[in-house]
């Protein structure tokens, strides 16, 4: 028996509904939602399954996923957080080519005087890991993370190469925003982005909203085939397995890994990894970057171009495979395919995805409670992206 898919699609976007249903039937989704905007108007709004991963859809009393159900989106948080320094630049309050130490004097330690603001966004700061990882308890205090990255020596000469700052990105960006504005990134987003747009999206979950957020956990799915196949290269596998590698250390900057279902972890703002959103909140955010949504537009056209101009490309010191980054956003490529070459956005480890494509006017958001081992190219999200592409092709 197939899953009951709820919600609506505008005429022409029926392939997205079909692909969404198949994700439950063949790719292991248990609870998920997808939303798509085109030219500022919602054209896809779908949800299905159960709210909590430890429920099953044939268990008496299992709570169903509803339209307002939200989930932690892990690194898809980075794309939301990146909007803050870009907007501060747009408002004339932050120079992207200024040294970070100009705003944050303690950061200058260990030769980091030449680290520029843009290096924090394009993953060229050379600070993907901490020599002494934070414990989950320590990571609940964002100031501890900021102190740790300020005291950390770079792993390579800043600006000369790139490597994904999986967790340190959050502390770097959060403290920079705090030094410039007097507020952390989570508070700034709540006041200046989420409130004007009416987004169901939080960095630092308010207690009043906690009941809307489902429990997440691992799921298994069949091995993807054809275009979905994404077997890691041997060197990638070895890097993840080696405790001394830059790869392993980057993802272990908090060790052991925090429990994403822990209310204390959800309540703090870690702009690299613990944003919480509905699919609509994520898609609506990206729609506001490239056009007006109910009269509100965040990015001016020049800021859109700045966000998606290639800043880093090639073999990634952390992810090993070739990656492409603009300022805070991943760009369309083999490691993280979006809709089209001009798309920009960010996936979240485990499955979530948000992006915008200015040329087509498409903004996309997908969230799920079933985490798989994928870092950048989840087969469920990719199936939905292909369906959007098919719908646009007519």
CSV table of C-alpha atoms in Angstrom, one decimal:
chain,number,residue,atom,x,y,z
A,1,UNK,CA,0.0,0.0,0.0
A,2,UNK,CA,1.4,3.4,-1.0
A,3,UNK,CA,1.8,6.3,1.4
A,4,UNK,CA,-0.9,8.9,1.6
A,5,UNK,CA,0.5,12.1,0.2
A,6,UNK,CA,-1.1,15.3,1.5
A,7,UNK,CA,-1.0,18.8,0.1
A,8,UNK,CA,-1.2,20.5,-3.3
A,9,UNK,CA,0.6,20.9,-6.5
A,10,UNK,CA,-0.1,23.5,-9.2
A,11,UNK,CA,-1.0,22.1,-12.6
A,12,UNK,CA,2.2,21.0,-14.4
A,13,UNK,CA,4.1,20.1,-11.2
A,14,UNK,CA,2.4,16.6,-10.9
A,15,UNK,CA,5.8,14.9,-11.5
A,16,UNK,CA,6.9,16.2,-8.1
A,17,UNK,CA,4.0,14.5,-6.3
A,18,UNK,CA,4.8,11.3,-8.1
A,19,UNK,CA,8.5,11.4,-7.2
A,20,UNK,CA,7.6,12.3,-3.6
A,21,UNK,CA,5.4,9.2,-3.3
A,22,UNK,CA,8.1,7.0,-4.8
A,23,UNK,CA,10.6,8.2,-2.2
A,24,UNK,CA,8.4,6.5,0.5
A,25,UNK,CA,7.9,3.4,-1.7
A,26,UNK,CA,11.4,2.8,-2.9
A,27,UNK,CA,13.9,5.1,-1.1
A,28,UNK,CA,13.0,4.6,2.5
A,29,UNK,CA,11.5,7.9,3.5
A,30,UNK,CA,9.4,7.6,6.6
A,31,UNK,CA,8.3,11.2,7.2
A,32,UNK,CA,9.1,14.2,4.9
A,33,UNK,CA,7.8,17.3,3.2
A,34,UNK,CA,8.8,19.2,0.0
A,35,UNK,CA,7.9,22.7,-1.1
A,36,UNK,CA,8.6,24.6,-4.3
A,37,UNK,CA,8.1,28.3,-5.1
A,38,UNK,CA,8.2,29.7,-8.6
A,39,UNK,CA,8.5,33.5,-9.0
A,40,UNK,CA,7.6,34.0,-5.4
A,41,UNK,CA,4.4,31.8,-5.6
A,42,UNK,CA,4.1,28.4,-4.0
A,43,UNK,CA,3.5,25.7,-6.6
A,44,UNK,CA,4.3,22.5,-4.6
A,45,UNK,CA,3.4,21.9,-0.9
A,46,UNK,CA,3.4,18.2,0.0
A,47,UNK,CA,3.9,16.1,3.1
A,48,UNK,CA,3.5,12.5,4.1
A,49,UNK,CA,4.4,9.8,6.6
A,50,UNK,CA,4.9,10.0,10.3
A,51,UNK,CA,6.3,12.9,12.4
A,52,UNK,CA,8.7,10.8,14.5
A,53,UNK,CA,11.2,8.4,13.0
A,54,UNK,CA,10.6,5.9,15.9
A,55,UNK,CA,7.0,5.6,14.9
A,56,UNK,CA,5.8,3.5,12.0
A,57,UNK,CA,2.9,4.2,9.8
A,58,UNK,CA,1.1,1.0,10.9
A,59,UNK,CA,1.5,1.7,14.6
A,60,UNK,CA,-1.7,2.6,16.5
A,61,UNK,CA,-1.4,6.2,17.6
A,62,UNK,CA,1.6,7.2,15.5
A,63,UNK,CA,1.5,10.9,15.0
A,64,UNK,CA,1.2,11.8,11.4
A,65,UNK,CA,3.4,14.4,9.7
A,66,UNK,CA,1.4,17.6,9.2
A,67,UNK,CA,1.9,20.7,7.1
A,68,UNK,CA,3.5,22.5,10.0
A,69,UNK,CA,5.8,19.7,11.0
A,70,UNK,CA,9.5,20.9,11.2
A,71,UNK,CA,12.8,19.1,11.3
A,72,UNK,CA,16.4,19.8,12.0
A,73,UNK,CA,18.1,20.4,8.7
A,74,UNK,CA,21.7,20.0,9.7
A,75,UNK,CA,24.0,21.8,7.2
A,76,UNK,CA,21.2,23.2,5.1
A,77,UNK,CA,21.4,25.7,8.0
A,78,UNK,CA,24.5,27.1,6.5
A,79,UNK,CA,22.7,28.5,3.5
A,80,UNK,CA,20.3,30.4,5.8
A,81,UNK,CA,23.1,31.7,8.0
A,82,UNK,CA,25.1,32.9,5.0
A,83,UNK,CA,22.4,35.4,4.2
A,84,UNK,CA,23.3,37.4,7.3
A,85,UNK,CA,26.8,38.6,6.4
A,86,UNK,CA,25.7,39.0,2.8
A,87,UNK,CA,22.8,41.2,3.9
A,88,UNK,CA,25.1,43.1,6.3
A,89,UNK,CA,27.4,43.8,3.3
A,90,UNK,CA,24.3,44.8,1.2
A,91,UNK,CA,23.4,47.3,4.0
A,92,UNK,CA,26.9,48.7,4.1
A,93,UNK,CA,27.7,47.3,7.6
A,94,UNK,CA,30.3,44.7,6.7
A,95,UNK,CA,33.2,44.6,4.2
A,96,UNK,CA,33.6,41.1,2.8
A,97,UNK,CA,37.3,41.9,2.1
A,98,UNK,CA,38.0,43.2,5.6
A,99,UNK,CA,40.1,41.0,8.0
A,100,UNK,CA,38.0,39.1,10.5
A,101,UNK,CA,40.3,40.4,13.2
A,102,UNK,CA,39.1,44.0,12.5
A,103,UNK,CA,35.8,43.1,14.1
A,104,UNK,CA,37.1,40.3,16.4
A,105,UNK,CA,40.6,41.1,17.7
A,106,UNK,CA,41.0,37.8,19.6
A,107,UNK,CA,40.7,36.0,16.3
A,108,UNK,CA,44.1,37.3,15.1
A,109,UNK,CA,46.0,34.6,17.1
A,110,UNK,CA,48.3,32.1,15.4
A,111,UNK,CA,48.8,34.1,12.2
A,112,UNK,CA,45.1,34.6,11.4
A,113,UNK,CA,45.5,38.3,10.8
A,114,UNK,CA,45.1,37.7,7.0
A,115,UNK,CA,41.8,35.7,7.2
A,116,UNK,CA,39.2,37.8,5.5
A,117,UNK,CA,35.5,37.8,6.0
A,118,UNK,CA,34.9,36.1,2.7
A,119,UNK,CA,37.2,33.3,3.7
A,120,UNK,CA,34.7,32.3,6.4
A,121,UNK,CA,32.1,32.0,3.8
A,122,UNK,CA,34.0,30.3,1.0
A,123,UNK,CA,35.6,27.7,3.3
A,124,UNK,CA,39.1,29.0,2.7
A,125,UNK,CA,39.9,30.1,6.3
A,126,UNK,CA,41.9,26.9,7.0
A,127,UNK,CA,40.0,26.2,10.2
A,128,UNK,CA,37.9,23.1,9.6
A,129,UNK,CA,38.7,21.4,12.9
A,130,UNK,CA,39.7,22.0,16.5
A,131,UNK,CA,42.8,20.5,18.1
A,132,UNK,CA,40.6,19.9,21.1
A,133,UNK,CA,37.0,19.1,20.1
A,134,UNK,CA,34.3,20.5,22.2
A,135,UNK,CA,32.0,18.2,24.2
A,136,UNK,CA,28.3,18.3,23.5
A,137,UNK,CA,27.8,20.1,26.8
A,138,UNK,CA,30.5,22.7,25.9
A,139,UNK,CA,28.9,23.2,22.4
A,140,UNK,CA,25.7,24.4,24.1
A,141,UNK,CA,27.5,27.7,24.7
A,142,UNK,CA,28.2,29.4,21.4
A,143,UNK,CA,30.8,31.6,23.1
A,144,UNK,CA,32.9,28.4,23.8
A,145,UNK,CA,33.0,27.6,20.2
A,146,UNK,CA,34.0,31.1,19.3
A,147,UNK,CA,36.8,31.1,21.8
A,148,UNK,CA,38.0,27.7,20.4
A,149,UNK,CA,38.2,28.8,16.8
A,150,UNK,CA,39.8,32.1,17.7
A,151,UNK,CA,42.6,30.2,19.5
A,152,UNK,CA,43.0,27.6,16.7
A,153,UNK,CA,46.0,27.7,14.4
A,154,UNK,CA,45.0,27.3,10.7
A,155,UNK,CA,45.5,23.9,9.1
A,156,UNK,CA,46.7,25.6,5.8
A,157,UNK,CA,47.6,29.1,4.7
A,158,UNK,CA,44.2,31.0,4.8
A,159,UNK,CA,43.0,31.9,1.3
A,160,UNK,CA,45.2,29.4,-0.5
A,161,UNK,CA,42.9,26.4,-0.6
A,162,UNK,CA,39.4,25.3,0.5
A,163,UNK,CA,38.0,22.6,2.7
A,164,UNK,CA,34.5,22.2,4.1
A,165,UNK,CA,34.2,23.8,7.5
A,166,UNK,CA,31.5,21.3,8.6
A,167,UNK,CA,31.0,22.7,12.2
A,168,UNK,CA,33.5,25.5,12.7
A,169,UNK,CA,31.6,27.5,10.1
A,170,UNK,CA,28.9,28.0,12.6
A,171,UNK,CA,31.0,29.5,15.4
A,172,UNK,CA,33.0,31.6,13.0
A,173,UNK,CA,29.9,33.1,11.4
A,174,UNK,CA,28.0,33.5,14.6
A,175,UNK,CA,30.7,35.4,16.4
A,176,UNK,CA,31.4,37.6,13.4
A,177,UNK,CA,27.7,38.6,13.3
A,178,UNK,CA,27.7,39.2,17.1
A,179,UNK,CA,30.8,41.4,16.9
A,180,UNK,CA,29.2,43.5,14.0
A,181,UNK,CA,25.6,43.7,15.2
A,182,UNK,CA,25.6,42.9,18.9
A,183,UNK,CA,23.3,39.9,18.3
A,184,UNK,CA,24.0,36.3,17.4
A,185,UNK,CA,23.1,35.0,14.0
A,186,UNK,CA,20.0,33.1,15.3
A,187,UNK,CA,18.5,36.2,16.8
A,188,UNK,CA,19.3,38.3,13.8
A,189,UNK,CA,17.6,35.8,11.5
A,190,UNK,CA,14.6,35.6,13.7
A,191,UNK,CA,14.1,39.4,13.7
A,192,UNK,CA,15.3,40.4,10.2
A,193,UNK,CA,14.5,37.4,8.1
A,194,UNK,CA,12.0,35.0,9.6
A,195,UNK,CA,9.6,37.5,11.1
A,196,UNK,CA,9.2,39.7,8.0
A,197,UNK,CA,8.6,36.6,5.8
A,198,UNK,CA,6.6,34.6,8.2
A,199,UNK,CA,9.0,31.7,8.1
A,200,UNK,CA,8.7,28.5,10.1
A,201,UNK,CA,12.5,28.5,10.5
A,202,UNK,CA,14.6,28.8,13.6
A,203,UNK,CA,18.3,28.9,14.6
A,204,UNK,CA,17.7,28.3,18.3
A,205,UNK,CA,14.3,26.7,18.7
A,206,UNK,CA,11.9,28.6,20.9
A,207,UNK,CA,10.3,26.4,23.6
A,208,UNK,CA,6.9,27.3,22.4
A,209,UNK,CA,7.6,25.7,19.0
A,210,UNK,CA,9.2,22.5,20.3
A,211,UNK,CA,6.1,20.4,19.9
A,212,UNK,CA,6.1,20.9,16.1
A,213,UNK,CA,9.5,19.3,15.6
A,214,UNK,CA,9.7,15.6,14.9
A,215,UNK,CA,12.3,13.1,16.1
A,216,UNK,CA,14.9,12.2,13.5
A,217,UNK,CA,17.0,9.0,13.1
A,218,UNK,CA,18.7,6.8,10.6
A,219,UNK,CA,16.9,5.0,7.8
A,220,UNK,CA,18.0,2.5,5.2
A,221,UNK,CA,17.1,2.5,1.6
A,222,UNK,CA,17.9,0.4,-1.4
A,223,UNK,CA,21.1,1.0,-3.2
A,224,UNK,CA,20.5,3.8,-5.8
A,225,UNK,CA,21.2,2.9,-9.4
A,226,UNK,CA,22.0,4.7,-12.6
A,227,UNK,CA,22.2,8.4,-12.1
A,228,UNK,CA,21.5,8.1,-8.4
A,229,UNK,CA,24.5,5.9,-7.8
A,230,UNK,CA,27.1,7.8,-5.7
A,231,UNK,CA,29.6,5.3,-4.2
A,232,UNK,CA,32.4,7.0,-2.4
A,233,UNK,CA,35.8,6.7,-3.8
A,234,UNK,CA,38.2,4.6,-1.8
A,235,UNK,CA,40.2,7.7,-0.7
A,236,UNK,CA,37.0,9.3,0.7
A,237,UNK,CA,36.2,6.1,2.6
A,238,UNK,CA,39.7,6.0,4.0
A,239,UNK,CA,39.6,9.6,5.0
A,240,UNK,CA,36.3,9.2,7.0
A,241,UNK,CA,37.8,6.1,8.7
A,242,UNK,CA,41.1,7.7,9.7
A,243,UNK,CA,40.7,9.5,13.1
A,244,UNK,CA,43.8,11.7,12.2
A,245,UNK,CA,42.5,12.9,8.9
A,246,UNK,CA,41.2,16.4,8.3
A,247,UNK,CA,37.9,14.9,7.1
A,248,UNK,CA,37.3,13.0,10.3
A,249,UNK,CA,38.5,15.8,12.5
A,250,UNK,CA,36.3,18.3,10.8
A,251,UNK,CA,33.1,16.3,11.4
A,252,UNK,CA,34.3,15.6,15.0
A,253,UNK,CA,34.7,19.3,16.1
A,254,UNK,CA,32.0,18.3,18.6
A,255,UNK,CA,32.8,14.9,20.0
A,256,UNK,CA,30.8,12.8,20.5
A,257,UNK,CA,28.3,14.1,18.1
A,258,UNK,CA,25.4,15.8,19.7
A,259,UNK,CA,22.0,14.1,19.8
A,260,UNK,CA,19.9,16.0,17.2
A,261,UNK,CA,16.8,15.2,19.2
A,262,UNK,CA,18.1,16.7,22.4
A,263,UNK,CA,15.9,19.7,23.3
A,264,UNK,CA,19.0,21.5,24.8
A,265,UNK,CA,20.9,21.2,21.5
A,266,UNK,CA,17.9,22.4,19.5
A,267,UNK,CA,17.4,25.4,21.7
A,268,UNK,CA,20.9,26.9,20.9
A,269,UNK,CA,22.0,28.5,17.6
A,270,UNK,CA,24.7,26.6,15.8
A,271,UNK,CA,24.6,28.2,12.4
A,272,UNK,CA,26.5,25.3,10.8
A,273,UNK,CA,24.3,22.4,11.8
A,274,UNK,CA,21.2,22.8,13.9
A,275,UNK,CA,18.7,25.0,12.1
A,276,UNK,CA,15.1,23.7,12.2
A,277,UNK,CA,12.6,24.4,9.5
A,278,UNK,CA,9.6,23.2,7.6
A,279,UNK,CA,10.0,22.5,3.9
A,280,UNK,CA,7.9,25.6,3.2
A,281,UNK,CA,10.1,27.7,5.5
A,282,UNK,CA,13.2,26.6,3.7
A,283,UNK,CA,11.8,27.1,0.2
A,284,UNK,CA,10.2,30.5,1.1
A,285,UNK,CA,13.5,31.7,2.4
A,286,UNK,CA,15.2,30.9,-0.9
A,287,UNK,CA,12.4,32.4,-2.8
A,288,UNK,CA,12.9,35.7,-1.0
A,289,UNK,CA,16.6,35.7,-2.0
A,290,UNK,CA,15.8,35.8,-5.7
A,291,UNK,CA,12.4,37.7,-5.9
A,292,UNK,CA,9.5,39.1,-3.9
A,293,UNK,CA,7.4,36.9,-1.6
A,294,UNK,CA,4.3,38.7,-0.5
A,295,UNK,CA,6.1,42.0,-1.0
A,296,UNK,CA,9.4,41.0,0.7
A,297,UNK,CA,12.7,40.5,-1.0
A,298,UNK,CA,16.0,40.0,0.9
A,299,UNK,CA,18.8,40.0,-1.7
A,300,UNK,CA,19.3,42.7,-4.3
A,301,UNK,CA,20.3,41.3,-7.7
A,302,UNK,CA,23.9,42.2,-7.1
A,303,UNK,CA,23.9,40.2,-3.8
A,304,UNK,CA,22.4,37.2,-5.6
A,305,UNK,CA,25.3,37.4,-8.1
A,306,UNK,CA,27.8,37.8,-5.2
A,307,UNK,CA,26.4,34.8,-3.4
A,308,UNK,CA,26.7,32.5,-6.4
A,309,UNK,CA,29.9,33.7,-8.0
A,310,UNK,CA,32.4,30.8,-7.7
A,311,UNK,CA,34.9,31.4,-4.9
A,312,UNK,CA,36.2,27.9,-4.4
A,313,UNK,CA,36.4,24.9,-6.7
A,314,UNK,CA,38.2,21.6,-7.0
A,315,UNK,CA,39.3,18.9,-4.6
A,316,UNK,CA,38.0,19.7,-1.2
A,317,UNK,CA,40.5,19.1,1.7
A,318,UNK,CA,37.7,17.8,3.9
A,319,UNK,CA,35.1,16.2,1.6
A,320,UNK,CA,37.9,15.0,-0.8
A,321,UNK,CA,35.7,15.1,-3.9
A,322,UNK,CA,35.5,18.2,-6.0
A,323,UNK,CA,33.2,20.9,-4.5
A,324,UNK,CA,32.2,24.4,-5.6
A,325,UNK,CA,31.3,27.2,-3.2
A,326,UNK,CA,30.2,30.8,-3.6
A,327,UNK,CA,29.9,33.0,-0.5
A,328,UNK,CA,28.3,30.7,2.0
A,329,UNK,CA,26.5,28.6,-0.6
A,330,UNK,CA,27.3,25.4,-2.5
A,331,UNK,CA,27.0,25.8,-6.2
A,332,UNK,CA,25.6,23.3,-8.7
A,333,UNK,CA,28.1,20.5,-9.5
A,334,UNK,CA,28.7,16.8,-9.4
A,335,UNK,CA,29.1,16.7,-5.7
A,336,UNK,CA,25.9,18.6,-5.0
A,337,UNK,CA,23.6,18.8,-8.0
A,338,UNK,CA,20.9,21.4,-7.9
A,339,UNK,CA,18.4,22.3,-10.6
A,340,UNK,CA,20.7,24.1,-13.1
A,341,UNK,CA,24.2,25.6,-13.5
A,342,UNK,CA,23.1,28.9,-11.9
A,343,UNK,CA,21.5,27.4,-8.8
A,344,UNK,CA,22.9,28.0,-5.3
A,345,UNK,CA,21.9,26.6,-2.0
A,346,UNK,CA,23.0,24.0,0.6
A,347,UNK,CA,22.2,20.4,1.4
A,348,UNK,CA,22.2,19.0,4.9
A,349,UNK,CA,23.9,15.8,5.9
A,350,UNK,CA,21.2,13.1,6.0
A,351,UNK,CA,18.9,14.4,3.3
A,352,UNK,CA,17.6,18.0,3.7
A,353,UNK,CA,18.1,20.4,0.8
A,354,UNK,CA,17.3,24.1,0.1
A,355,UNK,CA,18.3,26.1,-3.0
A,356,UNK,CA,17.3,28.8,-5.4
A,357,UNK,CA,17.6,29.0,-9.2
A,358,UNK,CA,17.4,32.6,-10.4
A,359,UNK,CA,17.0,31.8,-14.1
A,360,UNK,CA,13.9,29.7,-13.6
A,361,UNK,CA,12.6,31.5,-10.5
A,362,UNK,CA,12.5,28.2,-8.6
A,363,UNK,CA,13.1,27.9,-4.9
A,364,UNK,CA,13.1,24.5,-3.3
A,365,UNK,CA,12.9,23.0,0.2
A,366,UNK,CA,12.9,19.4,1.3
A,367,UNK,CA,13.1,18.1,4.9
A,368,UNK,CA,12.9,14.6,6.3
A,369,UNK,CA,13.1,12.7,9.6
A,370,UNK,CA,15.0,9.8,8.1
A,371,UNK,CA,18.7,10.5,8.0
A,372,UNK,CA,20.9,8.6,5.5
A,373,UNK,CA,24.7,8.7,5.3
A,374,UNK,CA,24.8,11.1,2.4
A,375,UNK,CA,26.6,14.4,3.0
A,376,UNK,CA,25.8,16.4,-0.2
A,377,UNK,CA,23.7,14.4,-2.7
A,378,UNK,CA,20.8,12.5,-1.1
A,379,UNK,CA,18.9,10.3,-3.6
A,380,UNK,CA,15.5,11.3,-2.3
A,381,UNK,CA,16.2,15.0,-2.7
A,382,UNK,CA,17.7,14.4,-6.1
A,383,UNK,CA,14.6,12.5,-7.3
A,384,UNK,CA,12.5,15.6,-6.4
A,385,UNK,CA,14.9,18.0,-8.1
A,386,UNK,CA,14.8,15.9,-11.3
A,387,UNK,CA,11.0,16.0,-11.0
A,388,UNK,CA,11.0,19.8,-10.8
A,389,UNK,CA,13.3,19.9,-13.8
A,390,UNK,CA,10.9,17.6,-15.7
A,391,UNK,CA,7.9,19.8,-14.7
A,392,UNK,CA,9.7,22.9,-16.1
A,393,UNK,CA,10.5,21.1,-19.3
A,394,UNK,CA,6.8,20.5,-19.8
